[in-house]
Amino acid sequence: MSVRARFAPSPTGALHIGGVRTAIFNWLFTRHYKGKFILRIEDTDRTRSTEESIAEILDAMKWLGLDWDEGPFRQSDRLSIYQSNAQKLLKVGKAYRCYCSQEELERRRKEAEKQGRVYRYEGICRNIKSHPSGRPFAIRLTTPELGSIEVEDLIRGTIVFDAKEIDDFIIQKTDGFPTYNFAVVIDDATMDITHVIRGDDHIANTPKQVLIYEALSHEIPKFAHVSTILGSDKAKLSKRHGATSVVAYREMGYLPEALVNYLCRLGWSYGDQEIFPKEELIEKFTLENVGKSPAVFNPEKLLWLNGWYIRNKPADEIAQLVIPFLKKKGLNVTLDERLIKIVSILRERAKTLVELANSADYFFVDEVKYEDAAKKKFLSAETLPIFETLLEKLSSLVEFTVLELQNIFGEITEKRGIKLVQVAQPVRVALTGGTVSPGIFEVMEILGKEKVIERLKKAVHHISRS
């Protein structure tokens, strides 16, 4: 059997972490079995669906590298298909017109609440023989009153639903639009979906969908319901647990590989391994290793993983990725050897591209700003002779390399009987404005002789007039 799975988001807002993980699981599943991954936009909610959300979903999918083989299909383009299937069920007596108004249904629902029971449609219109002309109607599926509905879930095993708990539910609304459950079944059936992998919040929809499949004599796909993602407080993941949309993580400087790797590991495991290149995820991903228990989202772990990818991807790729973040800070940069060197020495400390861009400021600005504490401690009268000696030696230096700079610093420390840090730290403040940076010799080499001398002279001037 050729595997066909789908991701079917509703364009009513940003693509969030829970939806992304579902997309990743479906994508990996189809890629593992060399099947087809279908993208479908479920946009029949006319009041909430927006073109902006659709564009954002497609952009997020592309950014994550989740390419699709078919689609994106849009439910709004398929209304005639849903309507013809609803008519088919009417003709064979497996569905019926319901003329009950929303007001009537709401009144009965409130009466049920007063009596302490869950309201289920009583089948009032089920046996109507004559149909009033011109009166609007919905279409309801005729459901069994006895028995059970069994679903074989590939993650959870057999799930049994009592048929009497399911009323004759609406499949087509009075405006001619399908309900969610009906549209989903028609789509999955006509698109030959073999596996429906989705969040466990859809378990309650499954028996209704099975009844629709059976009424239309369509083959029922295999279901797999993945666990909910929880926050650290074990509540359902929400904005209070941190950013939850893909766009937000991209803007915060996360890499798509890190996000895919981390989200895949939320609910799926392969021994104790944490880091997976995408090719390895495809090779090893199966539903057998997807757990039933809710997964807990740990932002610190995602941050750590993102830092790992920043450190381990080729430096030129990270340099290319950090350019938009540098430009956002008003810095005019291009991809060149200098930027690659800067990224190479800075990325060991950076966990996001934003952090990396922020730490690179002093390489590009015309004038550094001193941190108050650093300025007070290291730009003092005691360091003035060191700066003056260093300026003298650097001015005559022909090759401005790490090795030559090490030699000069060594000469100064030996002659003065001081430690390297007593020279390096004041120089670091003079060149970067702060006390934290990569190796001072690497920083100086990248800044270049002219810029280093200029900043040291500025530090001398600052000390002299303090």
Short mmCIF file of N, CA and C in Angstrom, two decimals, residues 43 67-68 110 119 174-175 181 187 201 203 219 242 253 301 307 316 324 368 389 425 442 453:
data_model
loop_
_atom_site.label_atom_id
_atom_site.label_comp_id
_atom_site.label_asym_id
_atom_site.label_seq_id
_atom_site.Cartn_x
_atom_site.Cartn_y
_atom_site.Cartn_z
N ASP A 43 -10.52 25.90 5.15
CA ASP A 43 -10.93 27.30 5.27
C ASP A 43 -12.43 27.51 5.10
N ASP A 67 8.22 20.15 2.74
CA ASP A 67 7.68 20.25 1.39
C ASP A 67 6.53 19.27 1.20
N TRP A 68 5.57 19.63 0.38
CA TRP A 68 4.41 18.77 0.16
C TRP A 68 4.40 18.28 -1.28
N LYS A 110 -31.06 24.37 26.50
CA LYS A 110 -31.15 24.99 27.83
C LYS A 110 -32.03 24.18 28.76
N TYR A 119 -27.47 17.57 26.17
CA TYR A 119 -28.46 17.59 25.11
C TYR A 119 -27.97 16.83 23.88
N THR A 174 -27.37 25.08 7.02
CA THR A 174 -28.45 25.67 6.22
C THR A 174 -27.92 26.55 5.09
N ASP A 175 -26.66 27.04 5.23
CA ASP A 175 -26.08 27.88 4.18
C ASP A 175 -25.42 27.06 3.08
N ASN A 181 -16.59 17.83 10.40
CA ASN A 181 -16.42 16.38 10.30
C ASN A 181 -16.77 15.84 8.91
N ASP A 187 -12.84 14.94 2.10
CA ASP A 187 -11.49 15.26 1.63
C ASP A 187 -10.55 14.06 1.74
N ASP A 201 -6.91 15.81 20.56
CA ASP A 201 -8.15 16.58 20.73
C ASP A 201 -9.18 16.21 19.67
N ILE A 203 -9.90 13.00 18.99
CA ILE A 203 -10.42 11.65 19.27
C ILE A 203 -11.95 11.66 19.30
N GLU A 219 -13.46 3.40 2.28
CA GLU A 219 -12.53 2.70 3.16
C GLU A 219 -12.08 3.64 4.27
N GLY A 242 5.49 30.97 26.73
CA GLY A 242 6.49 31.45 25.77
C GLY A 242 5.88 31.55 24.39
N GLY A 253 15.17 34.18 16.20
CA GLY A 253 16.49 33.70 15.80
C GLY A 253 16.70 32.21 15.98
N LYS A 301 15.40 23.62 26.79
CA LYS A 301 15.98 22.54 26.00
C LYS A 301 15.99 22.92 24.52
N GLY A 307 21.26 26.41 20.05
CA GLY A 307 22.67 26.78 20.18
C GLY A 307 23.59 25.74 19.58
N ASP A 316 29.64 29.60 7.15
CA ASP A 316 29.14 30.47 6.09
C ASP A 316 27.61 30.46 6.02
N PRO A 324 20.08 39.13 8.04
CA PRO A 324 18.84 39.91 8.25
C PRO A 324 18.73 40.49 9.67
N VAL A 368 32.37 52.46 19.78
CA VAL A 368 31.78 51.60 20.80
C VAL A 368 31.38 52.43 22.02
N THR A 389 52.01 51.98 25.62
CA THR A 389 53.03 51.04 25.14
C THR A 389 52.48 50.20 24.00
N GLN A 425 42.11 42.45 29.46
CA GLN A 425 40.78 42.92 29.85
C GLN A 425 40.57 44.41 29.60
N GLU A 442 41.94 37.23 18.42
CA GLU A 442 41.07 36.99 17.26
C GLU A 442 40.21 38.24 16.98
N ILE A 453 43.78 50.60 16.62
CA ILE A 453 44.54 51.78 17.05
C ILE A 453 43.59 52.96 17.34
#
